Amino acid sequence: QVHLVESGGGVVQPGRSLRLSCAASGFILSNYGMHWVRQAPGKGLEWVAVIWYDGSSKYYADSVRGRFTISRDNSKNTLYLQMNSLRAEDTAVYYCARDAYYDFLTGQPQGPFDVWGQGTMVTFSS
Amino acid sequence: SSELTQDPAVSVALGQTVRITCQGDGLRSYYASWYQQKPGQAPVVVFSGENNRPSGIPDRFSGSNSGNTASLTITGAQAEDEADYYCNSRDSSGSHWLFGGGTKVTVL
């Protein structure tokens, strides 16, 4: 069975760092682009970042660019999100999601996000 | 613009048809995907692209695209279809992704 399992969330103070992990099973991670998506309590989904299947390109939402870094270790079948300079507004459930297809010529992910993890919560203490 | 716009909420009588729309400039170049999210659960893709319904998704879910607007139609809505629905696509640059604000569907 195809699964994604996030870990690494928790309670953090503003300004600190946290690294989230997303372990893939049931498929070969290196064949897929991957995304991080977050959802603040009671709010909608917000796309955070994408990394191409081979790690050659990465793109970020304006709200996290310069603070968050998406990476992958295909040998470990694991996706990461390094979050630095955390802010209270980063409070959310963080999901990793698999991108179903990529353009064969460019490597660019095409969507949809066909597999999602159950999410890991990041909250802040004052 | 770098936004996808959805109506916040719609309601539909049991067994009737409801259409959810999503508007954005990027939709002129890229197809939308649609996700269903129930409370406490991760989103699930219910329709994508020009005409793609994942296996296991009932055929009462269908999608369409025209200009800068994508639509998801539920024909014969069931009680279990009550959920939040989000559209998703790329922005005009093609490199960044967006979600609409979500539409809460209530089945009466």
XYZ file of C-alpha atoms in Angstrom:
234
model
C 0.000 0.000 0.000
C 1.079 3.527 -0.769
C 1.631 5.627 2.337
C 3.126 8.924 3.453
C 3.832 9.465 7.145
C 4.848 12.862 8.471
C 6.751 13.397 11.694
C 8.676 16.099 13.502
C 5.894 18.462 14.472
C 5.511 19.811 17.971
C 5.447 22.879 20.157
C 8.062 25.489 19.331
C 8.897 29.049 20.328
C 8.814 31.846 17.744
C 12.176 32.323 16.072
C 13.229 28.725 16.558
C 13.659 25.946 13.978
C 12.011 22.625 13.286
C 12.541 19.905 10.694
C 9.629 17.875 9.415
C 10.059 14.492 7.757
C 7.788 12.577 5.422
C 8.493 8.876 5.026
C 7.200 7.238 1.869
C 6.334 3.573 1.564
C 4.782 1.425 -1.125
C 6.302 3.421 -3.972
C 9.658 4.753 -5.142
C 9.951 8.345 -3.991
C 12.510 9.238 -6.671
C 9.850 8.802 -9.359
C 7.705 11.647 -8.054
C 7.695 15.349 -7.376
C 6.611 16.126 -3.835
C 4.840 18.993 -2.076
C 4.321 20.342 1.393
C 0.885 21.814 2.117
C -0.267 23.329 5.401
C -3.569 24.121 7.028
C -3.919 26.575 9.902
C -6.588 25.704 12.495
C -10.031 26.279 11.019
C -8.578 27.607 7.771
C -8.088 26.405 4.214
C -5.224 24.611 2.529
C -2.077 26.592 1.701
C 0.570 25.272 -0.658
C 4.048 25.653 0.890
C 6.703 24.174 -1.393
C 7.453 21.739 -4.213
C 10.546 19.731 -5.092
C 11.033 17.980 -8.402
C 11.479 14.220 -8.580
C 15.268 14.480 -8.755
C 15.601 17.476 -6.453
C 16.812 19.700 -9.290
C 14.255 22.451 -8.717
C 12.433 23.781 -5.682
C 9.808 26.486 -5.381
C 8.222 28.133 -2.361
C 5.184 30.151 -1.411
C 5.966 33.809 -0.760
C 4.990 33.365 2.900
C 7.846 30.935 3.581
C 10.517 31.750 0.981
C 13.862 32.397 2.620
C 12.815 30.682 5.857
C 11.797 27.159 4.785
C 13.804 24.643 2.747
C 12.382 21.571 1.069
C 14.720 18.659 0.409
C 14.642 14.950 -0.216
C 16.782 11.872 0.324
C 15.636 9.425 -2.299
C 17.924 6.736 -0.909
C 15.906 6.907 2.321
C 12.568 7.425 0.564
C 12.105 10.526 2.716
C 11.071 14.138 2.118
C 11.995 16.971 4.491
C 10.941 20.505 5.347
C 13.458 22.571 7.312
C 11.635 25.462 8.942
C 13.694 28.329 10.346
C 12.746 31.647 11.944
C 9.348 30.269 12.787
C 6.483 32.672 13.364
C 3.181 32.284 15.172
C 1.415 32.409 11.802
C 3.231 29.193 10.807
C 0.958 27.314 13.225
C -0.694 24.617 11.118
C -1.032 20.982 10.267
C 1.667 20.235 7.707
C 0.922 17.635 5.051
C 3.266 16.098 2.536
C 1.691 15.121 -0.777
C 2.816 13.197 -3.824
C 2.489 14.762 -7.261
C 1.068 12.154 -9.592
C 2.889 13.121 -12.793
C 5.796 15.114 -14.112
C 6.579 16.416 -17.574
C 8.988 13.938 -19.122
C 10.972 16.630 -20.926
C 11.252 19.258 -18.195
C 10.726 17.275 -15.006
C 8.124 19.772 -13.845
C 5.368 18.351 -11.612
C 1.943 18.464 -13.238
C -0.440 17.464 -10.469
C -2.727 16.288 -9.056
C -1.620 15.609 -5.495
C -2.704 12.001 -5.443
C -1.340 10.722 -2.113
C -1.376 12.655 1.166
C -0.042 11.935 4.600
C -2.134 12.409 7.721
C -0.239 15.530 8.699
C 1.907 16.690 11.589
C 0.953 19.641 13.798
C 3.221 22.588 14.485
C 2.119 24.879 17.302
C 3.726 27.673 19.263
C 4.292 28.392 22.898
C 4.454 31.967 24.090
C -3.296 37.407 -10.341
C -2.003 34.638 -8.106
C -5.292 33.562 -6.596
C -7.975 30.955 -6.998
C -11.405 32.162 -5.931
C -14.175 29.888 -4.645
C -17.544 30.606 -3.082
C -17.274 29.964 0.675
C -20.341 27.764 1.007
C -23.130 26.104 -0.927
C -25.982 23.833 0.066
C -27.750 21.130 -1.898
C -30.776 18.957 -1.244
C -30.148 15.246 -0.966
C -30.118 13.731 -4.449
C -29.897 17.054 -6.239
C -27.034 18.565 -8.247
C -24.546 21.166 -7.083
C -21.765 22.902 -8.963
C -18.710 24.443 -7.301
C -16.642 26.949 -9.244
C -13.043 28.128 -9.061
C -11.739 31.215 -10.863
C -8.175 32.269 -11.542
C -5.941 33.585 -14.296
C -3.720 30.503 -14.166
C -6.684 28.344 -15.151
C -6.376 29.713 -18.667
C -3.117 27.728 -18.931
C -3.377 24.898 -16.407
C -6.103 22.490 -15.415
C -7.483 22.420 -11.894
C -7.583 19.540 -9.475
C -10.340 19.157 -6.881
C -9.948 17.831 -3.352
C -12.521 16.730 -0.809
C -11.673 17.171 2.859
C -13.783 15.911 5.738
C -13.214 17.065 9.339
C -10.040 15.678 10.845
C -8.969 13.993 7.624
C -6.410 14.660 4.934
C -7.661 15.871 1.546
C -8.511 13.379 -1.168
C -8.408 14.153 -4.890
C -11.811 13.629 -6.495
C -11.252 15.044 -9.986
C -8.371 16.458 -11.987
C -7.257 17.611 -15.380
C -9.513 17.592 -18.373
C -11.455 14.509 -17.365
C -9.756 12.370 -14.712
C -11.586 10.746 -11.850
C -9.406 8.561 -9.609
C -10.416 4.989 -9.059
C -12.779 4.669 -6.150
C -14.331 8.101 -6.652
C -18.041 7.850 -7.534
C -19.002 8.913 -11.039
C -21.380 11.504 -9.604
C -18.268 13.708 -9.373
C -17.363 15.432 -12.645
C -15.358 18.445 -13.710
C -15.207 20.993 -16.487
C -13.049 23.898 -17.573
C -13.778 27.085 -19.502
C -11.502 30.085 -19.777
C -10.452 31.142 -16.307
C -13.032 28.987 -14.542
C -12.985 25.370 -13.401
C -16.050 23.634 -12.047
C -16.764 20.529 -9.988
C -20.257 19.091 -10.243
C -21.816 16.582 -7.881
C -24.808 14.985 -9.602
C -27.154 13.355 -7.123
C -25.434 14.536 -3.943
C -25.289 12.062 -1.053
C -25.007 12.715 2.649
C -21.409 11.508 2.610
C -20.506 14.244 0.121
C -20.840 16.879 2.833
C -17.310 18.231 3.122
C -14.973 21.068 2.207
C -13.880 21.149 -1.422
C -10.711 22.848 -2.630
C -9.514 23.595 -6.131
C -5.792 23.602 -6.847
C -3.693 24.594 -9.812
C -0.537 26.396 -10.805
C -0.174 30.127 -11.086
C 0.577 31.817 -14.392
C 4.330 31.174 -13.982
C 3.680 27.449 -13.837
C 6.155 26.934 -11.003
C 4.048 27.831 -7.988
C 0.890 26.159 -6.846
C -2.275 27.605 -5.368
C -5.332 26.426 -3.509
C -8.678 28.110 -3.601
C -10.157 29.219 -0.308
C -12.442 26.199 -0.215
C -16.179 25.664 -0.526
C -18.147 24.079 2.281
C -20.838 21.832 0.804
C -23.827 21.114 3.023
C -26.232 18.353 2.007
C -29.734 19.099 3.298
